[in-house]
Coordinates of C-alpha atoms and ligand atoms in Angstrom, one line a residue:
X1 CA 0.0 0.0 0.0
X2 CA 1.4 3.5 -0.9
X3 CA 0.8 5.9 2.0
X4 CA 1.1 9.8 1.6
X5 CA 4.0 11.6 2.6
X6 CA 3.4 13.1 5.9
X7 CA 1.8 16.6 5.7
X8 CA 4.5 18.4 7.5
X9 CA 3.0 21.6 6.0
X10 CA -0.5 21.0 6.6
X11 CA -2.5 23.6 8.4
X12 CA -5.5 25.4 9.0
X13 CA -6.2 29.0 7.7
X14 CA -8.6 31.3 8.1
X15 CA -10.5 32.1 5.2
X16 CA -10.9 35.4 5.2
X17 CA -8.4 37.1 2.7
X18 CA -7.8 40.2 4.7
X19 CA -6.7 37.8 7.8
X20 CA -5.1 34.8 6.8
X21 CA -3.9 33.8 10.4
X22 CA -2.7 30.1 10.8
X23 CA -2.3 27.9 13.1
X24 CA -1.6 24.0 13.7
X25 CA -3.4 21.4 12.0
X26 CA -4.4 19.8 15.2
X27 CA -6.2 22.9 16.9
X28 CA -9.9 22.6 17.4
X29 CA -11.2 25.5 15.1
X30 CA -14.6 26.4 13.5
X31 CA -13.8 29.6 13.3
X32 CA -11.0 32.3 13.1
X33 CA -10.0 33.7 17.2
X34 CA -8.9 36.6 15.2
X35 CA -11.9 38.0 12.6
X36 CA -14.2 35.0 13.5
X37 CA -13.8 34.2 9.5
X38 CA -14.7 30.5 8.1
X39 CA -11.3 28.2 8.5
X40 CA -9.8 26.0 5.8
X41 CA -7.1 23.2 5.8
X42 CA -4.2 24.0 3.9
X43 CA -1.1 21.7 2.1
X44 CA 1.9 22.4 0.1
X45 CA 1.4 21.2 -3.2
X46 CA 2.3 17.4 -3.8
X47 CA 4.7 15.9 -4.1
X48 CA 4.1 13.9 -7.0
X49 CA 3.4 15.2 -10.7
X50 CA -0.4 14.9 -12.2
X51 CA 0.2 12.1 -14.4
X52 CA 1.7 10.2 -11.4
X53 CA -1.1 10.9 -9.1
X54 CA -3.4 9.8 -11.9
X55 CA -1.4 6.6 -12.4
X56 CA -1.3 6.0 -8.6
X57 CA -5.3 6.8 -8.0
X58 CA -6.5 4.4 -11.0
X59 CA -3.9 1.4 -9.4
X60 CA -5.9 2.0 -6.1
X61 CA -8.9 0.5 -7.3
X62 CA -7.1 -2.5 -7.9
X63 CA -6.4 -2.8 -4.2
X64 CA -8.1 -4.6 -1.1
X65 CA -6.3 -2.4 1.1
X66 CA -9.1 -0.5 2.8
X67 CA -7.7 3.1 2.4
X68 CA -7.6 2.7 -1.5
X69 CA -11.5 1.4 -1.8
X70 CA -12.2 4.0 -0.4
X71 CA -13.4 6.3 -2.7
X72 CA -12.4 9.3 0.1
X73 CA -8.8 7.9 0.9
X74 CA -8.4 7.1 -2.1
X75 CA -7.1 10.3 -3.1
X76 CA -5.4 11.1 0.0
X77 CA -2.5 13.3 -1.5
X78 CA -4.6 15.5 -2.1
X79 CA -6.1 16.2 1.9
X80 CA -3.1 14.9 3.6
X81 CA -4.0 16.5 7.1
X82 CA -3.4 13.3 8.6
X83 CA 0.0 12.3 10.3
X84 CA -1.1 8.4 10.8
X85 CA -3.9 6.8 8.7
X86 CA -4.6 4.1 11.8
X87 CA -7.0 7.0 12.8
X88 CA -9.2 6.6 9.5
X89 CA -12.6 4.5 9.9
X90 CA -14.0 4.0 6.6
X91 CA -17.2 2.3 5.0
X92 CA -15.9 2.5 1.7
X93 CA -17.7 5.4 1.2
X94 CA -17.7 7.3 -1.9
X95 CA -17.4 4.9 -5.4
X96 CA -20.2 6.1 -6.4
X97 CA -21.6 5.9 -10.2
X98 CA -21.8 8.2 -12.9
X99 CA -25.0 7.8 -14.6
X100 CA -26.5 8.9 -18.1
X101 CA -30.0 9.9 -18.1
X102 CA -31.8 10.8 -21.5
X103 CA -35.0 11.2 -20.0
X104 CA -33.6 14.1 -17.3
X105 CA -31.8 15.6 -19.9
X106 CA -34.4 16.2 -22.3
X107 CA -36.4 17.6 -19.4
X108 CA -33.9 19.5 -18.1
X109 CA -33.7 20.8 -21.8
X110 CA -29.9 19.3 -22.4
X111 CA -28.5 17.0 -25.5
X112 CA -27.4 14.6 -22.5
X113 CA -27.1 15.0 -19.0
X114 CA -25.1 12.9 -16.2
X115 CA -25.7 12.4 -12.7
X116 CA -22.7 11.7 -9.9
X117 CA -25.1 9.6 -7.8
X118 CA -23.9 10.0 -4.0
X119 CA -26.9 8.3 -2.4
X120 CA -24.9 5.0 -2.9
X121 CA -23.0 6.2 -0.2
X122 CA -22.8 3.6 2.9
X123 CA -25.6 5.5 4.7
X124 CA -27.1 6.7 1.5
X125 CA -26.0 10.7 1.3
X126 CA -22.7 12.5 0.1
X127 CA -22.1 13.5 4.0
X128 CA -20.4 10.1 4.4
X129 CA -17.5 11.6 2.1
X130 CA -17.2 14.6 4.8
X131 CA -17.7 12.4 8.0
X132 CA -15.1 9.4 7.0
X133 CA -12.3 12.0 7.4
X134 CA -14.1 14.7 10.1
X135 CA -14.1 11.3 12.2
X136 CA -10.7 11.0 11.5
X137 CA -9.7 14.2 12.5
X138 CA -11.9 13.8 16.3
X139 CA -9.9 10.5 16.7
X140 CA -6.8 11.6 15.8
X141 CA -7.6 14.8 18.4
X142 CA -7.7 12.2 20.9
X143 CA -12.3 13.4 21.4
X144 CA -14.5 10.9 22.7
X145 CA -17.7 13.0 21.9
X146 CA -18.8 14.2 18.9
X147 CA -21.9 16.3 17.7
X148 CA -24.0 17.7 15.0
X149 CA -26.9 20.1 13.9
X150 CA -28.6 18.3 10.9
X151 CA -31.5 18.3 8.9
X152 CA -31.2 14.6 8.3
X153 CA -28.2 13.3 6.5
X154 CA -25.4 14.9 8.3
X155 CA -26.7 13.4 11.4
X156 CA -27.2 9.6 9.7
X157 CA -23.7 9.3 8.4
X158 CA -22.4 10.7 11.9
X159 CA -24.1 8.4 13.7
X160 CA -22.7 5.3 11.0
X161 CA -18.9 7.2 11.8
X162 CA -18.7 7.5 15.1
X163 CA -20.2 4.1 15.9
X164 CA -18.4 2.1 14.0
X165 CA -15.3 4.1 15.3
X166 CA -16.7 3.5 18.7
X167 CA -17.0 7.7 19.8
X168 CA -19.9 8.9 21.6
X169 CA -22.8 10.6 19.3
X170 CA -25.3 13.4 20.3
X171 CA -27.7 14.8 17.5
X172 CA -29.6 17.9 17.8
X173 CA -32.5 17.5 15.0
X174 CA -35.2 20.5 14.6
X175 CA -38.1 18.4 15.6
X176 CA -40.7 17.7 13.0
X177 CA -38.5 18.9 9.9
X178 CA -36.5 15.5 9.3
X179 CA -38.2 12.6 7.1
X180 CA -38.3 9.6 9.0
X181 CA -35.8 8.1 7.3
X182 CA -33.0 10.0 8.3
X183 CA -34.4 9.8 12.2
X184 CA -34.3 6.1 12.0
X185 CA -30.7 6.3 11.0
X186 CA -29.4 8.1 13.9
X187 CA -31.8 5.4 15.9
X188 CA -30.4 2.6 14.2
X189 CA -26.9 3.5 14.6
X190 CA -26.9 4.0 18.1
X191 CA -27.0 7.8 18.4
X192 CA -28.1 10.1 21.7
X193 CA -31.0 11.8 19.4
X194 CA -32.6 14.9 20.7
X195 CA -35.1 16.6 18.8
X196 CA -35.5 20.3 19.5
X197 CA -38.0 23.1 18.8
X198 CA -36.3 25.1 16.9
X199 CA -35.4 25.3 13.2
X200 CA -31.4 24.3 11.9
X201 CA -30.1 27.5 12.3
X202 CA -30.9 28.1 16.0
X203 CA -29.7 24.9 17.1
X204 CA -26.7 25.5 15.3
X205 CA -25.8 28.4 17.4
X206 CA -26.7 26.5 20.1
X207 CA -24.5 23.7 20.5
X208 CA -21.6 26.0 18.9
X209 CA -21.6 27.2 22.6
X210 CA -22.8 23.7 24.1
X211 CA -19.7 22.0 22.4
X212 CA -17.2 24.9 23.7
X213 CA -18.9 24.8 27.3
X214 CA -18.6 20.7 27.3
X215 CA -15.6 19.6 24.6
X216 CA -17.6 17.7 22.6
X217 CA -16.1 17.6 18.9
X218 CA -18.2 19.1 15.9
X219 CA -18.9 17.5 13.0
X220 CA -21.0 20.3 10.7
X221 CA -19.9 21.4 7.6
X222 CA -18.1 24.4 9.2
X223 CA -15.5 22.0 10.7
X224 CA -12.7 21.6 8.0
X225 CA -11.9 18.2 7.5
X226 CA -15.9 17.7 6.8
X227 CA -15.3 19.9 3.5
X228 CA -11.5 18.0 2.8
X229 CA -13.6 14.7 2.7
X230 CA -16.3 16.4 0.3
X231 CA -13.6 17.7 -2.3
X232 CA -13.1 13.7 -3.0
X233 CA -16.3 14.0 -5.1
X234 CA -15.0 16.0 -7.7
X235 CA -12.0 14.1 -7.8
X236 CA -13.8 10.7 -8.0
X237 CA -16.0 12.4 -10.9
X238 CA -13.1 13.4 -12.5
X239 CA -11.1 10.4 -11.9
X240 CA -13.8 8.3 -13.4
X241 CA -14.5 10.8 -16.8
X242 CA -10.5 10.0 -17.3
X243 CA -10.3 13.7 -16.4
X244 CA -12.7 15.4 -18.4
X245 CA -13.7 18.4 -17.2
X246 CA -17.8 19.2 -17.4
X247 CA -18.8 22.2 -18.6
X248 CA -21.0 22.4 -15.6
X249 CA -21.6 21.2 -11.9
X250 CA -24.5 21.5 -10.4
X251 CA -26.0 21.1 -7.2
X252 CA -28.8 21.8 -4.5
X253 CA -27.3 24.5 -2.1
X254 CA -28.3 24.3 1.5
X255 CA -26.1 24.9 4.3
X256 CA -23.5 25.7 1.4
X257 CA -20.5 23.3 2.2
X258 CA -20.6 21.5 -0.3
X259 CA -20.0 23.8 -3.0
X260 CA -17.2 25.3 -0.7
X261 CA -15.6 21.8 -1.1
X262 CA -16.4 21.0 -4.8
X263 CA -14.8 24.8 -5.8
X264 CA -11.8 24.1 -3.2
X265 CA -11.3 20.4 -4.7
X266 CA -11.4 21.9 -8.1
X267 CA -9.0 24.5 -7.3
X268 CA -6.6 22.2 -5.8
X269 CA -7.2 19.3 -8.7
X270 CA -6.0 22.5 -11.6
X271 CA -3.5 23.9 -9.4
X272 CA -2.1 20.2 -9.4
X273 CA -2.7 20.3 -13.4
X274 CA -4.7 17.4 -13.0
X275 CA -7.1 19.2 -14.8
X276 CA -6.3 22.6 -17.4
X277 CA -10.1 24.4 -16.4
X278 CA -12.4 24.6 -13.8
X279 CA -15.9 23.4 -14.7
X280 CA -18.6 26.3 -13.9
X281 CA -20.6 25.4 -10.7
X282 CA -24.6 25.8 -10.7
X283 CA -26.1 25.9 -7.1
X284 CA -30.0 25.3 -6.6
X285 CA -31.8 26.8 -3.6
X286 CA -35.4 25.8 -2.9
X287 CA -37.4 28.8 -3.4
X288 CA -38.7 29.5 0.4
X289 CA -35.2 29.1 2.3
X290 CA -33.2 30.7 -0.8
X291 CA -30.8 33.8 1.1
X292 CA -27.5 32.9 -1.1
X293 CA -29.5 33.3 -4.3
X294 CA -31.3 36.6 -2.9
X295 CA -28.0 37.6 -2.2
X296 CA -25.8 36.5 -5.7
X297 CA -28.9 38.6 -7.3
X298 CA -28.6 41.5 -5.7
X299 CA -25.1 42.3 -6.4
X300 CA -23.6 40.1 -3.7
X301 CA -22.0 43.0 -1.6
X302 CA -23.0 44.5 1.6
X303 CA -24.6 42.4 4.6
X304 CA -25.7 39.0 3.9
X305 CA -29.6 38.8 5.2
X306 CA -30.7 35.0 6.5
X307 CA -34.1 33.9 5.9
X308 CA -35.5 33.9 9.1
X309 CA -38.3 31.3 8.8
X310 CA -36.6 29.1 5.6
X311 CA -39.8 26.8 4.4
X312 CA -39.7 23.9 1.8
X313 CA -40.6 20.1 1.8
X314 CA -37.0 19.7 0.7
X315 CA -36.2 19.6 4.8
X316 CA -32.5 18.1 3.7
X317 CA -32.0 22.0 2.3
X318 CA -34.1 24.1 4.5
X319 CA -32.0 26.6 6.3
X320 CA -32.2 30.4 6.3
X321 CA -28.3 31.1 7.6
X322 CA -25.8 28.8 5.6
X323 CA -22.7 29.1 7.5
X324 CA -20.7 28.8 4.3
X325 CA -22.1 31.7 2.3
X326 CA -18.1 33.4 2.1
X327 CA -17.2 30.3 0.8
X328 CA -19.5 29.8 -1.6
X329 CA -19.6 32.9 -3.2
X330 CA -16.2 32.7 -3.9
X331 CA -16.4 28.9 -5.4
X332 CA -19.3 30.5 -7.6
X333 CA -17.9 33.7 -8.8
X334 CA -14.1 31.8 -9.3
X335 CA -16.1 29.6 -11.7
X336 CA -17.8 31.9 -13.0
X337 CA -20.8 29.7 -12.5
X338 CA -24.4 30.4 -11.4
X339 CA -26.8 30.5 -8.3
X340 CA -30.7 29.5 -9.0
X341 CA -34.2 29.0 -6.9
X342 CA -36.8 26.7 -8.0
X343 CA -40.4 25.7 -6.3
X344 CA -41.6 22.9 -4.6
X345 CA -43.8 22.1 -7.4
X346 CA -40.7 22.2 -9.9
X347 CA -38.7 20.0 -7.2
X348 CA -41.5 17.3 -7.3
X349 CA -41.3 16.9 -10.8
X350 CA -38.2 16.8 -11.4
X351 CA -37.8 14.3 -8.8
X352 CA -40.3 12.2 -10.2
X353 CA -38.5 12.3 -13.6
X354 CA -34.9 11.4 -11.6
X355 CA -37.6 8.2 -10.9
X356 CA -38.8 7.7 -14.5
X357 CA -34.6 7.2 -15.2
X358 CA -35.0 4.6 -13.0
X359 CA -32.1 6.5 -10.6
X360 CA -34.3 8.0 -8.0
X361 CA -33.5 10.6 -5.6
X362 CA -34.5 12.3 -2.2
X363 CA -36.5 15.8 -3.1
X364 CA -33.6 18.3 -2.2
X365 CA -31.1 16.3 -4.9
X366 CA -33.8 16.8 -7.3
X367 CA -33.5 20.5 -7.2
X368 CA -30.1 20.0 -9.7
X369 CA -32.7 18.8 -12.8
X370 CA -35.2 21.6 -12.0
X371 CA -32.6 24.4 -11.7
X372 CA -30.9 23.0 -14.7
X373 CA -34.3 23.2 -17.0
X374 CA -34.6 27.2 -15.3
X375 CA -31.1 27.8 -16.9
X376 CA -30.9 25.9 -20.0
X377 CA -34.5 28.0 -20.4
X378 CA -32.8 31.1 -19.4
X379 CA -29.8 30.2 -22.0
X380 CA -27.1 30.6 -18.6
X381 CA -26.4 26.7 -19.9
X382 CA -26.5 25.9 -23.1
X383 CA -28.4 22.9 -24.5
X384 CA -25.0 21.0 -26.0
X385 CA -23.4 22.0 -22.5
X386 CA -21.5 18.3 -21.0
X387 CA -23.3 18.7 -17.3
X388 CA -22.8 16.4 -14.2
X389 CA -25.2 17.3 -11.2
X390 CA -24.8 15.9 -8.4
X391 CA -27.7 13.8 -6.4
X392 CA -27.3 14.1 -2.9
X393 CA -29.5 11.6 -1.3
X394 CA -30.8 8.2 -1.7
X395 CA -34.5 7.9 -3.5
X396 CA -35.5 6.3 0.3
X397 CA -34.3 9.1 2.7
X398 CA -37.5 10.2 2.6
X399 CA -40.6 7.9 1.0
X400 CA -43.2 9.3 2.9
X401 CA -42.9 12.3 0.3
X402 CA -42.8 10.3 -2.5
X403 CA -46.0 8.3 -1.3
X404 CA -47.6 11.7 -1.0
X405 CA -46.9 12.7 -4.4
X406 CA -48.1 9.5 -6.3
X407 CA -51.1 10.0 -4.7
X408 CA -51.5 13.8 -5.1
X409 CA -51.1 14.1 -1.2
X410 CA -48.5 16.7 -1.3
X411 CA -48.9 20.0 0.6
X412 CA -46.2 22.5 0.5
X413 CA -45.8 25.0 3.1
X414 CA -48.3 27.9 3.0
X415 CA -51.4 24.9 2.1
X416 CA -49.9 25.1 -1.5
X417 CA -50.9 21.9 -3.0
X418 CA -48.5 20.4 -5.1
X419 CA -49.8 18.7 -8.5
X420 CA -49.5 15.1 -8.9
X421 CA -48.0 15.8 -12.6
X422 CA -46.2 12.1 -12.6
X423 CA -48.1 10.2 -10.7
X424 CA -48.0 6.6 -10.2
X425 CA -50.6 5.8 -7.8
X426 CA -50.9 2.2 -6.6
X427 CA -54.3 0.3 -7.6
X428 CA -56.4 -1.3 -4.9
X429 CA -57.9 -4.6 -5.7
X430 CA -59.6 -7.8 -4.8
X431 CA -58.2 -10.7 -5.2
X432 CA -60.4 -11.6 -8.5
X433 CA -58.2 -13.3 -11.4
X434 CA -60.9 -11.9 -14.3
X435 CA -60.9 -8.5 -13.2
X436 CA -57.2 -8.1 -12.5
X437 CA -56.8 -10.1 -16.5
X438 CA -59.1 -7.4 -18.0
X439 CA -57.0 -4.6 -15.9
X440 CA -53.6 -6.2 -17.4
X441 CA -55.4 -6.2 -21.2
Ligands
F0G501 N1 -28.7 17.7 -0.4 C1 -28.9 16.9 0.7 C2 -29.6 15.6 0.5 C3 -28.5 17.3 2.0 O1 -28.7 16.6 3.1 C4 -27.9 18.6 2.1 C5 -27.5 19.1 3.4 C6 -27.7 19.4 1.0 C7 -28.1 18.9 -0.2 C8 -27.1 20.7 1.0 O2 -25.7 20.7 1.2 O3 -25.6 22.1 3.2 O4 -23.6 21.5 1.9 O5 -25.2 23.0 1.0 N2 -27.8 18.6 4.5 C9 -27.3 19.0 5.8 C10 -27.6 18.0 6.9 C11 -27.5 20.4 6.2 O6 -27.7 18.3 8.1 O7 -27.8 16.8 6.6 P1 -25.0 21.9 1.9

């Protein structure tokens, strides 16, 4: 097994251009002690050339050693933060397919379109990227505890993490805005689940001070190694399009670490010369919890205003304060890519289509096709454009939605009703062999 060099120059590094402070890799930061700005990890540039590291990624899949099936650790020369990979607990997350879908693309008015499916992750969403090497991090820190804010997934691969690398879990859900799916997760996996009465972005603040006052690790997207693990899914894309770069990305934007980790993971991957361009990046808001596209609209300068009650049946992407906003903005404008915001009703059918290509998704991943049909309309991506979008979440994080749309159940928030445009609803019958015959003719 080849094993990185040791990051002697790691470090973190605040993000904030007018700061810059540093400090060691191994100090528990979220944010910067000096301007309170958003921290990032930081490496000297490897020490292999591109065509090596290519070489040296494509031999990993050949391997049984568990760092290499990883489709995370795979591509460790590229995050090395760590000092001693015996920390790493992996579920071979990652590996995830690339697949074609003529159906999405002609609805999302595109020649072809390809989706980077991370609901085959281990626990069935792209956190499991972040969480393989956040874990990591909290074990190699020496924490016992760790904790999270989520609306759903975060919490679910946390929980898989820190069991299976035998730390303590505590989730803090905003009670009554998770699908039951993600819940039974953090159940399943053995997680101390409390469920709180207040939406994602007050908890947040909440157990920012809780996990100061008590030294319990966090594992949100604002902790560092979360986006390092996430940056593997632009590499993986890559990796697998035998470095082709896409004219376009695009994904659902909720909390808004993700996209801080697919611009930083491009960056890195061109600055390597793995790749010679940077693909643009499309984020998707859902229309009621949509503050970063309010704010890329109006100029994106001055104060950045947080929905205060953010509202959509897409509950993985249903926050009014994304931490990463500074982040983002600069992945989107260094790409020059583009933010969009699209309804519940144009969520649920573009979901329902992600069905019909037999791939499937949970509602907020489905806010990639209907943002994509919005901009290929608009002409911001053109119909010959080569486009990967990214799926978040498994089609089963959340059936009771898709139950509710097949049978033209589904209410949006306000009492909207949303229209059943694909349904498929399920026919009730006795057990009668003419009548089911003449149904089947
Ligand atoms: N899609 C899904 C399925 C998600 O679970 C999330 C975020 C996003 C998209 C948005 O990603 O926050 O990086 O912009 N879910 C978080 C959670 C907030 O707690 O599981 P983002």
């Amino acid at each position: 097994m080849t094993l990185a060099p040791l990051p002697a120059s790691a470090e973190l590094v605040c993000f904030n251009h007018s700061c810059r402070a540093r400090f060691p890799i191994t100090e528990i930061l979220y944010n910067c002690p000096k301007c309170g700005g958003l921290i990032e990890a930081a490496y000297a540039a490897p020490s292999m050339d591109a065509p090596e590291l290519k070489k040296l990624f494509r031999e990993r899949r050949m391997s049984n050693a568990p760092l290499d099936q990883s489709g995370v650790w795979r591509y460790r020369e590229l995050s090395p933060f760590l000092d001693d990979y015996s920390h790493v607990v992996t579920l071979r997350e990652g590996n995830t397919p690339l697949l074609d879908a003529p159906l999405a693309a002609d609805y999302g008015g595109l020649k072809a379109l390809t989706f980077k499916h991370q609901g085959f992750n281990p626990t069935g969403s792209f956190k499991d990227n972040g969480m393989t090497c956040g874990v990591a991090q909290a074990r190699r820190l020496g924490m016992q505890r760790v904790a999270c804010v989520s609306t759903g997934n975060t919490s679910a691969s946390m929980a898989a993490y820190a069991a299976a690398a035998g730390l303590k879990a505590f989730i803090f859900l905003p009670h009554g805005n998770i699908s039951f799916g993600k819940l039974a997760q953090a159940l399943e996996y053995g997680a101390k689940t409390l469920e709180i009465e207040a939406n994602f972005d007050e908890i947040l603040a909440l157990i920012r001070v809780l996990a100061e006052r008590v030294g319990i690790y966090l594992l949100n997207s604002m902790n560092p190694f979360r986006i390092e693990g996430q940056k593997s899914i632009m590499f993986e894309m890559l990796d697998q399009r035998d470095w082709r770069v896409p004219d376009w990305v695009v994904l659902p934007g909720g909390n808004l670490g993700n996209v801080s980790a697919f611009g930083k993971g491009l960056r890195e991957a061109l600055a390597a010369g793995l790749i010679g361009r940077l693909p643009r990046l499309a984020v998707i808001q859902a229309e009621g919890s949509a503050p970063f596209y309010e704010y890329v609209h109006a100029g994106a300068h001055g104060e950045f205003h947080p929905v205060a009650h953010p509202e959509t049946l897409a509950t993985a992407i249903r926050i009014g304060d994304p931490v990463s906003w500074p982040k983002a903005l600069n992945e989107v404008q260094t790409s020059k890519g583009a933010v969009e915001k699209v309804t519940e009703q144009e969520i649920a059918d573009a979901k329902a289509v992600i069905g019909r290509c037999g791939i499937g998704c949970e509602p907020a991943s489905a806010a990639t096709l209907a943002g994509i049909r919005k901009l290929t309309g608009a002409g911001v991506i053109d119909k010959d454009a080569d486009v990967v979008a990214v799926l978040t979440g498994n089609v089963l994080k959340d059936p009771d939605y898709i139950h509710k749309y097949h049978t033209d159940k589904l209410i949006a928030p306000g009492g909207v009703k949303i229209e059943s445009t694909y349904g498929n609803k399920s026919i009730v019958m006795l057990n009668n062999a003419d009548k089911i015959a003449g149904l089947l003719e």
